PDB file of C-alpha atoms in Angstrom:
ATOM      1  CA  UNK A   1     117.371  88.844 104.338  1.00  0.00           C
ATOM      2  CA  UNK A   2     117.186  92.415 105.921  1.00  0.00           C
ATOM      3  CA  UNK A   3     114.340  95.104 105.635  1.00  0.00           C
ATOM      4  CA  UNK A   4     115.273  98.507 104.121  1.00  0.00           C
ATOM      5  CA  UNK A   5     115.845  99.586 107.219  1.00  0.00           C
ATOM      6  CA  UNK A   6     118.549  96.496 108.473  1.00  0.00           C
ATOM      7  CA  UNK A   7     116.302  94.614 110.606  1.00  0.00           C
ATOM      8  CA  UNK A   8     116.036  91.353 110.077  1.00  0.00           C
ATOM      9  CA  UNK A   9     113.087  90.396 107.911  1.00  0.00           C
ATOM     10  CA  UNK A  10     110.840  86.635 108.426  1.00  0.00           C
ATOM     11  CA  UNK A  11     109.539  86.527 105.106  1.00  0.00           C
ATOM     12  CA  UNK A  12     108.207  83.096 104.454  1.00  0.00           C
ATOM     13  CA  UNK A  13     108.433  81.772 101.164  1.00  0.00           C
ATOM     14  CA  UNK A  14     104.974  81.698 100.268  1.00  0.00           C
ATOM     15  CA  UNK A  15     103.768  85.417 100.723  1.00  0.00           C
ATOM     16  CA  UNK A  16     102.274  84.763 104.758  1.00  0.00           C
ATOM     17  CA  UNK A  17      99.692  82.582 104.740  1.00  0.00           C
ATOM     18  CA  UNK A  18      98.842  83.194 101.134  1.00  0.00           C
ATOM     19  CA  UNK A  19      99.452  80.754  97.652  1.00  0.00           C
ATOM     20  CA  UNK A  20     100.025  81.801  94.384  1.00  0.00           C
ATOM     21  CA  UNK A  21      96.464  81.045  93.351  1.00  0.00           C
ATOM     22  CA  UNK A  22      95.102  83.676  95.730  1.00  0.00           C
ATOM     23  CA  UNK A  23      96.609  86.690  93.523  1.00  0.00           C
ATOM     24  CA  UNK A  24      94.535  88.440  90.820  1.00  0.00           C
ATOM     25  CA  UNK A  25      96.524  88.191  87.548  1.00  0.00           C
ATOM     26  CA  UNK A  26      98.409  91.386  87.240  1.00  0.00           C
ATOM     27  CA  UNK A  27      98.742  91.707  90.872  1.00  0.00           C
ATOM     28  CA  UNK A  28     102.412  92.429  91.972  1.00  0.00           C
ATOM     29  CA  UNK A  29     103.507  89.368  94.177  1.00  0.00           C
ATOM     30  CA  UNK A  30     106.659  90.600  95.382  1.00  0.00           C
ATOM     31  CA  UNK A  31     109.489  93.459  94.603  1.00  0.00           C
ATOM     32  CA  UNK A  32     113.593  92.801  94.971  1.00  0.00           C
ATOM     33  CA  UNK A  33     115.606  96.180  94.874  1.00  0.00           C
ATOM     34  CA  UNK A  34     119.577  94.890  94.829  1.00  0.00           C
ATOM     35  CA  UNK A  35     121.725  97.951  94.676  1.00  0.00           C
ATOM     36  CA  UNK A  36     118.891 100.410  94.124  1.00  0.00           C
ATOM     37  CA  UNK A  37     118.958 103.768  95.862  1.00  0.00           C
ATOM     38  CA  UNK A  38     120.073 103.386  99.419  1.00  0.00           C
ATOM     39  CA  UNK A  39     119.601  99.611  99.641  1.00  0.00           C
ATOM     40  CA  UNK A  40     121.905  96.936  99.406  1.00  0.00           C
ATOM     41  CA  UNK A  41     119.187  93.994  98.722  1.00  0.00           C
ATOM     42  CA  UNK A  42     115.469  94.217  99.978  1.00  0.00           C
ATOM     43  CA  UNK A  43     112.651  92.085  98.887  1.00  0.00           C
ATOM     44  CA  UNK A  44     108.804  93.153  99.763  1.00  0.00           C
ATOM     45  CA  UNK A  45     106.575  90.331  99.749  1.00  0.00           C
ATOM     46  CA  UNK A  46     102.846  91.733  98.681  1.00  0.00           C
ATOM     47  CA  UNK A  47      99.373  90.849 100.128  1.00  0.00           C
ATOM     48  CA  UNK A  48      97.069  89.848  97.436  1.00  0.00           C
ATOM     49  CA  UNK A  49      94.170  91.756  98.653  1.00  0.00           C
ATOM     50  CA  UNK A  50      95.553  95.113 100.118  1.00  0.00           C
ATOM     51  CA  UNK A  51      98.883  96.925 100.565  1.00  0.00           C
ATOM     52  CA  UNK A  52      99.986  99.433 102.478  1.00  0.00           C
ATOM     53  CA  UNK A  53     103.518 101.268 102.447  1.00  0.00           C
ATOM     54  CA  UNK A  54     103.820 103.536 105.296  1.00  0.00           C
ATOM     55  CA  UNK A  55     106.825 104.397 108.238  1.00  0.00           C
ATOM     56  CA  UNK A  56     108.728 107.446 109.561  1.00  0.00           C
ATOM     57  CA  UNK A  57     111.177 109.752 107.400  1.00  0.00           C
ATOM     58  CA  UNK A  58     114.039 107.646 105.605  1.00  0.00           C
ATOM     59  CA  UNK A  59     112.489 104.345 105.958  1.00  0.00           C
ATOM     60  CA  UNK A  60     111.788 103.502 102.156  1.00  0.00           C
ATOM     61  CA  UNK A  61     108.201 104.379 101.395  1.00  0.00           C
ATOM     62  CA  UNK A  62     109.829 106.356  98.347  1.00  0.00           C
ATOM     63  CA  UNK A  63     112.259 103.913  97.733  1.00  0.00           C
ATOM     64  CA  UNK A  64     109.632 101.177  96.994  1.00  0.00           C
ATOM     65  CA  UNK A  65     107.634 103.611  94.636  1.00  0.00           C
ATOM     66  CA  UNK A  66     110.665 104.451  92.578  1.00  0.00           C
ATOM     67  CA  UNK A  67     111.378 100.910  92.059  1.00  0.00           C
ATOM     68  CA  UNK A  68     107.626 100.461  91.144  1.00  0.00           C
ATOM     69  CA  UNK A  69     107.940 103.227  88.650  1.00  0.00           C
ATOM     70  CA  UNK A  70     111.041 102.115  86.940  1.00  0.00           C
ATOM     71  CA  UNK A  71     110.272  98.823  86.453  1.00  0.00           C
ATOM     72  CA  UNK A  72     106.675  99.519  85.067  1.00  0.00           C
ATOM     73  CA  UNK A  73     107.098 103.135  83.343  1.00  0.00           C
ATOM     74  CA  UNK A  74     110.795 102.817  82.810  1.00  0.00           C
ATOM     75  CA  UNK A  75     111.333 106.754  82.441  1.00  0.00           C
ATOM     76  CA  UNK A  76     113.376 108.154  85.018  1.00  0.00           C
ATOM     77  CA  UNK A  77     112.487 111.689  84.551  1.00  0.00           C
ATOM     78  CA  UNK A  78     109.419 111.637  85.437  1.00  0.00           C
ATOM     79  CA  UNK A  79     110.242 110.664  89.160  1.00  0.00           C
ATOM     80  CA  UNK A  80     111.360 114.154  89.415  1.00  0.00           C
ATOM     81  CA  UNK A  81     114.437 113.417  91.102  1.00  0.00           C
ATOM     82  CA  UNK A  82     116.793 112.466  88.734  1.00  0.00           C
ATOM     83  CA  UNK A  83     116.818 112.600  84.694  1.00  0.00           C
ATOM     84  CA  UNK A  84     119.860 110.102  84.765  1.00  0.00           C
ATOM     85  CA  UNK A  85     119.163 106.594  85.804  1.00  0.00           C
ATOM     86  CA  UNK A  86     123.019 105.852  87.560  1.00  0.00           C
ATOM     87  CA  UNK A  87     121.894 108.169  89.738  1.00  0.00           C
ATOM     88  CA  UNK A  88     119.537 105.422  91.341  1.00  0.00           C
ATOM     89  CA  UNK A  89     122.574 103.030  91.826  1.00  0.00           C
ATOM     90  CA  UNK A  90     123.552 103.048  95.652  1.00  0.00           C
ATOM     91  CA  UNK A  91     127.280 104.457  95.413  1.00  0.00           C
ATOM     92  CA  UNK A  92     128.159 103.432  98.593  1.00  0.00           C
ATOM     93  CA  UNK A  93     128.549 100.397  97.688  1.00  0.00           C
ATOM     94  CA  UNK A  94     131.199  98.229  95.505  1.00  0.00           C
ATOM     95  CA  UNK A  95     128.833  97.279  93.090  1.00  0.00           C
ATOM     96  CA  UNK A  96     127.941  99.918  91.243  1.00  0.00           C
ATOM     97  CA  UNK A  97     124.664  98.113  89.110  1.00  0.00           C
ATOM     98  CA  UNK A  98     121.467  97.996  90.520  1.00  0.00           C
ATOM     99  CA  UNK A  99     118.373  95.315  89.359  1.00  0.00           C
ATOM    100  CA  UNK A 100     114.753  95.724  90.385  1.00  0.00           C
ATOM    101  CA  UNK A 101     112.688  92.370  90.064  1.00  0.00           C
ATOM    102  CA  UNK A 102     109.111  92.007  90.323  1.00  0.00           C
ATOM    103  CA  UNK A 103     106.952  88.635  90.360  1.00  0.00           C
ATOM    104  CA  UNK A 104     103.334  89.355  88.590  1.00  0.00           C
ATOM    105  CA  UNK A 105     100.704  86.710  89.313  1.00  0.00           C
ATOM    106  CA  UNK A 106      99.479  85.116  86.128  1.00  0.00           C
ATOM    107  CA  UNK A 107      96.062  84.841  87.649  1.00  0.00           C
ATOM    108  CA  UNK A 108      96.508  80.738  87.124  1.00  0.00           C
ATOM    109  CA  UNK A 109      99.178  80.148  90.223  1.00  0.00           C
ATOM    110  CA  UNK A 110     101.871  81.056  88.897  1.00  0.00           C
ATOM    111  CA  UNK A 111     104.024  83.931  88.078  1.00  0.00           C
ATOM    112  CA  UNK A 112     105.581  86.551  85.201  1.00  0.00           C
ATOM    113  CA  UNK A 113     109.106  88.218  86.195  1.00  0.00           C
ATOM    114  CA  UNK A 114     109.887  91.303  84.998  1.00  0.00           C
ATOM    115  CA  UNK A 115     113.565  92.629  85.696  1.00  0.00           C
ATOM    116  CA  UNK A 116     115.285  95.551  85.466  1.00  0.00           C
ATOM    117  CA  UNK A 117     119.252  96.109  85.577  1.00  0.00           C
ATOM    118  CA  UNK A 118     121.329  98.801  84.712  1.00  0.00           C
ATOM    119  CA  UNK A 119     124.646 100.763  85.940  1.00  0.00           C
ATOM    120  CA  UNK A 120     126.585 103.745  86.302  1.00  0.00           C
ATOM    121  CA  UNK A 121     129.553 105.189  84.686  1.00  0.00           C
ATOM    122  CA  UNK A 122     130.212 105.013  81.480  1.00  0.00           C
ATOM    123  CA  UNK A 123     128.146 101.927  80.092  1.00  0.00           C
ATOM    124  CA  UNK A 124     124.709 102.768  81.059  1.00  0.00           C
ATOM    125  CA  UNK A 125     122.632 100.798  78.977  1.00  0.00           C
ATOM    126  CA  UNK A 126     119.069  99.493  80.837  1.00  0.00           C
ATOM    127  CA  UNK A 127     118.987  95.168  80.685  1.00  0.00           C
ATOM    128  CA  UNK A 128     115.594  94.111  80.414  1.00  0.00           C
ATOM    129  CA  UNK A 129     114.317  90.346  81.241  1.00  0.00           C
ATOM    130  CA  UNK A 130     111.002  88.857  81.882  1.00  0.00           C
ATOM    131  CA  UNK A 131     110.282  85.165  82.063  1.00  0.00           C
ATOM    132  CA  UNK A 132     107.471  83.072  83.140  1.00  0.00           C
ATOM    133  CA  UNK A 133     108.287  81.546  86.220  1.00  0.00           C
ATOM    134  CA  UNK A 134     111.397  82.676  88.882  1.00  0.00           C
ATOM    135  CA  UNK A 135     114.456  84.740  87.344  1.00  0.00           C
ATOM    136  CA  UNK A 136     117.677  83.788  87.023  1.00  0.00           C
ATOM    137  CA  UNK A 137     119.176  85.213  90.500  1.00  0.00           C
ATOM    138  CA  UNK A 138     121.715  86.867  88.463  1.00  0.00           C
ATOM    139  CA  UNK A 139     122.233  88.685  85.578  1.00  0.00           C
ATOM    140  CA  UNK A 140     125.291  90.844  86.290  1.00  0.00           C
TER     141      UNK A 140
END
């Protein structure tokens, strides 16, 4: 796995130090952007307690806020940066679909998925899936 940014990322599996059962319910465990804006996969593991998104111009901050937006509000227009929701699918590459994934703690130790996925061109439609429990890695 890489950061937004192409370094390589140690993410352990378990959120640092942290378990499942140490997340409020409703707390966001982690967020996966695959094809969304200018990444080509990222996935931000979250603190249960306190988060912070912060780095120089062009590292992602906005990035990660976009995908927060999306996933929860849905409404692309209000972002203010684009009314058309293709135009958060990263062109450059082959792929032209994007899917934002977010684990919510239950509270109870273990987890809600919520996923997002959608394309450009022609077919635009929005593909919505939550589960209990990990996603499916794909659904494209």
């Amino acid at each position: 796995m890489r950061l937004h940014d192409g370094r390589p990322a140690e993410v352990p599996s378990t959120n640092g130090h942290y378990s499942l059962k140490d997340f409020k319910a409703g707390s966001i465990v982690s967020l996966t952007l695959e094809n969304f804006m200018s990444t080509d996969y990222t996935k931000y593991p979250f603190n249960p307690t306190t988060n912070y998104i912060f780095g120089a111009n062009g590292t992602g901050k906005s990035t990660i806020v976009a995908a927060l937006f999306l996933i929860f509000d849905g409404r692309a227009a209000k972002l203010g940066r684009a009314d058309d929701l293709s135009m958060y699918v990263n062109r450059e590459r082959p792929l032209k679909k994007a899917r934002i994934t977010a684990e919510i703690s239950t509270g109870r130790g273990t987890t809600i998925g919520i996923q997002r996925s959608w394309q450009s061109g022609k077919n635009k439609n929005t593909r919505w899936f939550m589960r209990r429990g990990k996603l499916r890695k794909s659904l494209f």
